[in-house]
Short mmCIF file of C-alpha atoms in Angstrom, two decimals:
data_model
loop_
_atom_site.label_atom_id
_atom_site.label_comp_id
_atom_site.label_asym_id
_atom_site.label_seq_id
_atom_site.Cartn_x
_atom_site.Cartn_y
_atom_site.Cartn_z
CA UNK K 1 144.07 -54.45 -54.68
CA UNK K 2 142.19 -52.19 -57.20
CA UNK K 3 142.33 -48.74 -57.82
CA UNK K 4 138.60 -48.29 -57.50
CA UNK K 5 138.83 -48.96 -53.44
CA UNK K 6 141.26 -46.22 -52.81
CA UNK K 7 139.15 -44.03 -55.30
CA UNK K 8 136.16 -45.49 -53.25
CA UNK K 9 137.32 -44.69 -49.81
CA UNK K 10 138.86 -40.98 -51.29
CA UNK K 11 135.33 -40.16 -52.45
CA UNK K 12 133.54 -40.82 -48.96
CA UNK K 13 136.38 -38.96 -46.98
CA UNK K 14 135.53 -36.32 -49.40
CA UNK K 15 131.48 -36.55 -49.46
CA UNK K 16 131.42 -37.11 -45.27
CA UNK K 17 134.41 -34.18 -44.28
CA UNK K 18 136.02 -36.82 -42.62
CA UNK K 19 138.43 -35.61 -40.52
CA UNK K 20 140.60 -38.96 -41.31
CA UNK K 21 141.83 -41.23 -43.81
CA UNK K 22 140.52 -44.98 -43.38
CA UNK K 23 143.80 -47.34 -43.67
CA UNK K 24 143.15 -49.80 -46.72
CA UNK K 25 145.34 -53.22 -45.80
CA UNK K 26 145.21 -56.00 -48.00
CA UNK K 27 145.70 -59.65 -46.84
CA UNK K 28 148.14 -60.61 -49.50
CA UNK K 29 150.06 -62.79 -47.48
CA UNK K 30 149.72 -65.70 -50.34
CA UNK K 31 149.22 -63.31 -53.11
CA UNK K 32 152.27 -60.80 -52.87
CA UNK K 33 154.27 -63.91 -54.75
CA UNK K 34 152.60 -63.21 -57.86
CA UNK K 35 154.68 -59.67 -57.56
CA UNK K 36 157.74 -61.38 -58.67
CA UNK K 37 156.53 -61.78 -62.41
CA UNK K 38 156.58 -57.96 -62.90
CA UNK K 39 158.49 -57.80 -66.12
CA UNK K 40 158.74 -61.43 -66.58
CA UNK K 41 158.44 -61.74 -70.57
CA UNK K 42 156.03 -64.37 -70.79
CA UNK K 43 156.17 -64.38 -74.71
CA UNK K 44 159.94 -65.38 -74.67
CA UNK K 45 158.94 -67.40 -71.38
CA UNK K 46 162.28 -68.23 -70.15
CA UNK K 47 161.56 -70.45 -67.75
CA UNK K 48 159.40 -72.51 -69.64
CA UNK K 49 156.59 -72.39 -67.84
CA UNK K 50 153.90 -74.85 -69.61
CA UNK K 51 151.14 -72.88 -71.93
CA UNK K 52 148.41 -73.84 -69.91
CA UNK K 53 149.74 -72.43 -66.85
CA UNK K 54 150.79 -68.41 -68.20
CA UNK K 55 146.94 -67.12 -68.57
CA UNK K 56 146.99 -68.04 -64.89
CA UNK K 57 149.86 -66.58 -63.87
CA UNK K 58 149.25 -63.27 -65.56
CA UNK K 59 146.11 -63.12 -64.07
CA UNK K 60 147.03 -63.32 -60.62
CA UNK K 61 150.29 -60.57 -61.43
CA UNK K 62 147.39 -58.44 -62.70
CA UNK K 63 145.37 -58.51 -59.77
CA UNK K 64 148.33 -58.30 -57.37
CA UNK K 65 150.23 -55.76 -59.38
CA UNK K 66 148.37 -52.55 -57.89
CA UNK K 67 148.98 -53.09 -54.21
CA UNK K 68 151.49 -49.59 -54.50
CA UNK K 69 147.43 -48.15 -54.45
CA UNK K 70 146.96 -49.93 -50.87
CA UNK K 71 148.37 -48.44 -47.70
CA UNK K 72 149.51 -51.27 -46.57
CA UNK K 73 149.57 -55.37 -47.12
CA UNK K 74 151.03 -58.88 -45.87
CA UNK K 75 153.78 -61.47 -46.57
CA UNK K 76 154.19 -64.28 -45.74
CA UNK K 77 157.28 -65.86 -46.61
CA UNK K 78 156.42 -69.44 -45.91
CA UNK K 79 153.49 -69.42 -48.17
CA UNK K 80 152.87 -70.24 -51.59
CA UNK K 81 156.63 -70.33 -52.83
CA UNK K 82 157.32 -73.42 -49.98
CA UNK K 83 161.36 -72.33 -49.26
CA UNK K 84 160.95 -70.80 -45.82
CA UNK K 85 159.67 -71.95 -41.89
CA UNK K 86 156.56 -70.82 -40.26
CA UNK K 87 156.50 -66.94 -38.75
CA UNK K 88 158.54 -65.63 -41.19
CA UNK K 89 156.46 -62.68 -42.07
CA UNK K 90 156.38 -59.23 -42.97
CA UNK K 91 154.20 -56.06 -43.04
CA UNK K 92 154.70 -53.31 -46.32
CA UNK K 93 153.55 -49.59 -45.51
CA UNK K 94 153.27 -47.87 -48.56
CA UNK K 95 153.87 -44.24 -46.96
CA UNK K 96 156.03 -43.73 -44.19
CA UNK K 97 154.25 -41.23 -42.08
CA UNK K 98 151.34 -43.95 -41.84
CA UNK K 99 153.84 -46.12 -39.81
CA UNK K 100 153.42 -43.78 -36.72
CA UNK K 101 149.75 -44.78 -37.49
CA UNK K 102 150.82 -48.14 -34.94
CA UNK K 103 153.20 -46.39 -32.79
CA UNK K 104 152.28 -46.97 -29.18
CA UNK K 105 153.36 -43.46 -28.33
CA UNK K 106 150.84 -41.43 -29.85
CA UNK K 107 149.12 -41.16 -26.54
CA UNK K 108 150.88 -40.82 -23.12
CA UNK K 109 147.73 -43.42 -21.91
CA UNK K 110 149.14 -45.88 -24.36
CA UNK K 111 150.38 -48.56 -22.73
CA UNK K 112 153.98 -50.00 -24.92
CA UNK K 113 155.68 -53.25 -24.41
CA UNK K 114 157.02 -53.70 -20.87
CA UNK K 115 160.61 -54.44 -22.38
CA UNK K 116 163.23 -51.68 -22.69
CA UNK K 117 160.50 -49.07 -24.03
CA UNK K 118 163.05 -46.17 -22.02
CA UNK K 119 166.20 -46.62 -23.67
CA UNK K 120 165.38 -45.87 -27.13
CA UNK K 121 163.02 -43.97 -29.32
CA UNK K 122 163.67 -46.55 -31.83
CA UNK K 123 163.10 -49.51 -29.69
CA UNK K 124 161.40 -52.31 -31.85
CA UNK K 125 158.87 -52.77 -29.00
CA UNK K 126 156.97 -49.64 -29.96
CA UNK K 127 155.46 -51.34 -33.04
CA UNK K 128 155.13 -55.22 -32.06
CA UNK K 129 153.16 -56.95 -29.65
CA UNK K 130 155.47 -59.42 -29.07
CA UNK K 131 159.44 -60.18 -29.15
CA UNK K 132 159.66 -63.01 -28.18
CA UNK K 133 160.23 -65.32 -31.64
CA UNK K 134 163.61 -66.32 -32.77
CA UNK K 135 165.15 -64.79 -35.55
CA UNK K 136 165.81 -67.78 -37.18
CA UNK K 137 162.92 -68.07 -39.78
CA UNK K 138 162.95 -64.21 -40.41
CA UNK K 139 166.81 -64.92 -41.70
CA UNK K 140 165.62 -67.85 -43.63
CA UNK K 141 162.87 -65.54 -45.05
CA UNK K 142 166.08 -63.22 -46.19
CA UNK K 143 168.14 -66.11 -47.23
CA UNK K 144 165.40 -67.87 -49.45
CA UNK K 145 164.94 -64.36 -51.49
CA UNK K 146 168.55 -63.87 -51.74
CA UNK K 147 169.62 -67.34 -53.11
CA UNK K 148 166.42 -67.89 -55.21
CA UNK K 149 165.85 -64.18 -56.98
CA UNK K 150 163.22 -63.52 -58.98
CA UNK K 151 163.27 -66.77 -61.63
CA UNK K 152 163.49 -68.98 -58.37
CA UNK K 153 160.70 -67.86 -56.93
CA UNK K 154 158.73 -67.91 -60.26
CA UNK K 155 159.36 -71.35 -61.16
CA UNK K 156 158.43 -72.64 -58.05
CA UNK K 157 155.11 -70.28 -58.21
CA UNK K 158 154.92 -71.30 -61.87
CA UNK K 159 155.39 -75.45 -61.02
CA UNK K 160 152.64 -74.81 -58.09
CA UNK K 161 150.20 -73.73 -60.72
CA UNK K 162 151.28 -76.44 -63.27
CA UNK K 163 150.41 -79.10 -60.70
CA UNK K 164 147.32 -77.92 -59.38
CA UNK K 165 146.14 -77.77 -63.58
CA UNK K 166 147.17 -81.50 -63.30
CA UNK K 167 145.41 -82.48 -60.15
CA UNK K 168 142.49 -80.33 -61.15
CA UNK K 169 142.40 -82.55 -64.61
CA UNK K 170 142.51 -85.73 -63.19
CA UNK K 171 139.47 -84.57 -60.74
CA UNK K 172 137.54 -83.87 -63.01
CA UNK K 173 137.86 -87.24 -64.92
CA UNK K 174 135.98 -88.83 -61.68
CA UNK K 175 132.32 -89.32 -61.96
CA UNK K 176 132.03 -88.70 -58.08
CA UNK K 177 134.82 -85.96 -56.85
CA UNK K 178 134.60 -82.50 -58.56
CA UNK K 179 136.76 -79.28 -58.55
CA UNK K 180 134.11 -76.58 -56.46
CA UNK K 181 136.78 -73.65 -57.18
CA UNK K 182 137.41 -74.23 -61.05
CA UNK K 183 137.64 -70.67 -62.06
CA UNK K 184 140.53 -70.03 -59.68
CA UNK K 185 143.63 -68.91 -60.80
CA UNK K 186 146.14 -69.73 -57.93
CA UNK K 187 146.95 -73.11 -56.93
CA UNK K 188 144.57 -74.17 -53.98
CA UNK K 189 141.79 -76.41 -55.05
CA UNK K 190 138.82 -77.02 -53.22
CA UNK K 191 137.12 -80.55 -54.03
CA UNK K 192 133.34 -81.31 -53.63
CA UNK K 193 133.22 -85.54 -52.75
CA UNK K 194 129.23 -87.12 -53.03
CA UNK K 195 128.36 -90.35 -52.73
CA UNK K 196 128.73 -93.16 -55.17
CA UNK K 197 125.15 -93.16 -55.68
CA UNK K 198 124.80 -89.35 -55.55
CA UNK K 199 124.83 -87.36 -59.07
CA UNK K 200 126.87 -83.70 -59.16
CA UNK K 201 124.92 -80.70 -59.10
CA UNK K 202 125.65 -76.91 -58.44
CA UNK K 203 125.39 -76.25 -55.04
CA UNK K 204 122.50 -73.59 -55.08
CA UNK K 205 120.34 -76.70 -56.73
CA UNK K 206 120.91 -79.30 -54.18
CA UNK K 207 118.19 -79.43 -50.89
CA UNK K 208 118.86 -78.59 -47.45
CA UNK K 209 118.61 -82.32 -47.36
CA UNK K 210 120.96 -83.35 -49.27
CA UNK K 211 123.58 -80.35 -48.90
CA UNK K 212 123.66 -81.41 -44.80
CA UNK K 213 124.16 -85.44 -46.45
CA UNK K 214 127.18 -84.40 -48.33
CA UNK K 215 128.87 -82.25 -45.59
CA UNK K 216 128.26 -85.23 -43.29
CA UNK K 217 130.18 -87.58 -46.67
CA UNK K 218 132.81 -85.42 -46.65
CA UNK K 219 133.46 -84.86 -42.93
CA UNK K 220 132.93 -88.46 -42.05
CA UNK K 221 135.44 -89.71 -44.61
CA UNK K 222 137.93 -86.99 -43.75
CA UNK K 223 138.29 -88.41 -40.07
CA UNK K 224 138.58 -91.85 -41.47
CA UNK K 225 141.27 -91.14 -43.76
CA UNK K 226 143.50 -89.20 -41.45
CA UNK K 227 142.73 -92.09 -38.70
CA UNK K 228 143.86 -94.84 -41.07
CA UNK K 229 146.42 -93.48 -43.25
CA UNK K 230 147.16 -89.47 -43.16
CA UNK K 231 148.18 -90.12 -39.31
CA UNK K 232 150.59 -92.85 -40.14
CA UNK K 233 152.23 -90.49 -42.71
CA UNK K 234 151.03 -92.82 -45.57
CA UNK K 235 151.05 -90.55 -48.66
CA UNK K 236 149.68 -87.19 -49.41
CA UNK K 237 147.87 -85.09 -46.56
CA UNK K 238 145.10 -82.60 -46.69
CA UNK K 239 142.66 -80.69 -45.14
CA UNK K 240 139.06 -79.66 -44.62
CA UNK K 241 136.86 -76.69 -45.01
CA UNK K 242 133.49 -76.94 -42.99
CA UNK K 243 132.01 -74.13 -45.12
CA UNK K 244 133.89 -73.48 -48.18
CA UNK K 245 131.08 -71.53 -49.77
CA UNK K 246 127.27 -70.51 -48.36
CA UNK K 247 124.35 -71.36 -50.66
CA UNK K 248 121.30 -69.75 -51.14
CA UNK K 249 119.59 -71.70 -48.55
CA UNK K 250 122.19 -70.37 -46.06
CA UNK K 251 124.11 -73.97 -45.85
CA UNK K 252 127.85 -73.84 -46.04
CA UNK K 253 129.32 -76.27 -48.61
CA UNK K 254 132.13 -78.75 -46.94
CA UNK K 255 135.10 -79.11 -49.47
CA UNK K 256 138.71 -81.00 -49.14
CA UNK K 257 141.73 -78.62 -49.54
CA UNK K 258 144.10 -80.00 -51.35
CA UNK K 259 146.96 -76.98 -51.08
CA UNK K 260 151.02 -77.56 -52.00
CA UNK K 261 153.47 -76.01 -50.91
CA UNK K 262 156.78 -77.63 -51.67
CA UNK K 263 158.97 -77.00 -54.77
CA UNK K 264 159.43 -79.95 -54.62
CA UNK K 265 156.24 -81.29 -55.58
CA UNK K 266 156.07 -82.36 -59.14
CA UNK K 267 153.49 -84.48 -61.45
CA UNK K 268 154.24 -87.61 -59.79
CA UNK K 269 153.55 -86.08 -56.50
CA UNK K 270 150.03 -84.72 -58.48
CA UNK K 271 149.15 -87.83 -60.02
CA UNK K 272 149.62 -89.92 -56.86
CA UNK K 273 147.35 -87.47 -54.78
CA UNK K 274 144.43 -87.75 -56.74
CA UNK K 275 144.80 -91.63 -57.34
CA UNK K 276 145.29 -91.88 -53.22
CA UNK K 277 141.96 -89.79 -53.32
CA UNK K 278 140.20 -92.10 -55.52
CA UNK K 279 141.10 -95.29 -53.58
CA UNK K 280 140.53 -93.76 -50.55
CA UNK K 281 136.70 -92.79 -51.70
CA UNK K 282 136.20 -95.76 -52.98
CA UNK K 283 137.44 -98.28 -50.06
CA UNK K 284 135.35 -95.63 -48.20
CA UNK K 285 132.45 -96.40 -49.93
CA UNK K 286 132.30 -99.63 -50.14
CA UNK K 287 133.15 -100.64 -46.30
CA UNK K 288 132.23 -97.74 -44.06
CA UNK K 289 129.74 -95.68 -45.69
CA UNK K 290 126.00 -95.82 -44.47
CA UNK K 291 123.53 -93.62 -45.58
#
């Protein structure tokens, strides 16, 4: 979030009369972990987090640490940080009186959630489409920021980033795999695969031709991998983007996802992704491949 949106949107509620407030939410459902380095004194760095990894990190705080300007924004405890099950999420409203903003009984035509809506005013139903999850991972959610605190939850942000520099490294020493997102600061990395006999070029210079013979590379040796090794729970797993980026020919780009999660994950884990990657490709190559 940037201040310049809410002065945006201000400006054209002012130049139209607009006789309401468009709601700015930001998706920061990966991104609100970044919040936890507020104050963090990266000079006396603590934690130890490795030099290569702190431009990074500061970065992302930077861009993350103006969300108060938003009216409202996501969490999602299970991502980025790794400590927490699936569903365990969370919606901020900066003001209060915006909150009636979802409230099912603005309007007597409004139909609320057929469960228990007459007993209370209060009644959790009023704002949620839904009640039936368990509580379970919400707790955990509550738990996980509880027992880790702030330094928990920035080392395991902090070792995210310091692997991804790794895997992005050791990428980038291939002559036939390349790093499409290199200029990103968090710790997903998209990878472009070609051919052994292709050459690496930037997207926008490759042909329609040879764009559509890469996406069909990629995809093709995604479904062989996962059928031969990712199903059998043989080493690392990842995942694939059909259209990671458009070009200027109006093809999408297909790119790998290579995304941790756990805190758990360390350069071992890093190094053996990339080598699985490599072996993969080039077993790939060799045997199943045809132009």
């Amino acid at each position: 979030m940037q201040k310049g949106f809410g002065v945006l949107r201000d400006s054209l509620v002012e130049k139209y009369n607009l006789n309401y407030k468009p709601h700015i939410h930001v998706d920061s459902v990966i991104g609100w972990s970044w919040l936890t380095f507020k104050d963090y004194d990266f000079e006396a760095n603590l934690l130890g987090i490795s030099p290569a990894a702190i431009p990074l990190l500061k970065r992302q705080y930077e861009k993350i640490s103006q969300i108060n300007l938003a009216d409202s924004w996501g969490v999602d405890f299970h991502k980025g940080v790794g400590a927490t099950p699936a569903d365990s999420s969370m919606i901020m409203v900066n003001k209060f009186e915006d909150i009636s903003l979802l409230s099912k009984k603005i309007s007597s035509k409004t139909e609320i959630h057929q469960l228990a809506q007459e007993f209370s005013s209060f009644s959790p139903v009023d704002y949620t489409l839904e009640t039936t999850r368990a509580s379970g991972a919400a707790l955990a959610a509550l738990v996980s920021l509880k027992v880790l605190g702030l330094n928990g939850i920035r080392r395991n942000l902090a070792n995210l980033v310091e692997q991804t520099i790794k895997m992005r490294q050791l990428i980038q020493k291939t002559k036939d795999m390349f790093v499409l997102n290199d200029q990103s600061d968090g710790f997903v990395t998209m990878v472009g695969l070609i051919p052994s006999y292709g050459h690496i070029k930037d997207a926008n210079e490759c042909s329609k031709g040879e764009l559509e013979e890469d996406n069909r590379y990629i995809n093709e040796f995604f479904k062989w991998d996962k059928k031969t090794r990712i199903d059998k729970g043989i080493g690392a797993e990842y995942s694939v983007s059909s259209s990671y980026i458009k070009t200027a020919c109006g093809i999408g780009v297909a790119a790998i996802k290579l995304y941790p999660t756990s805190p758990h994950f360390n350069e071992e884990n890093s190094t053996d992704t990339i080598e699985t990657l490599i072996n993969q490709k080039k077993l790939f190559d060799e045997k199943i491949w045809q132009r």
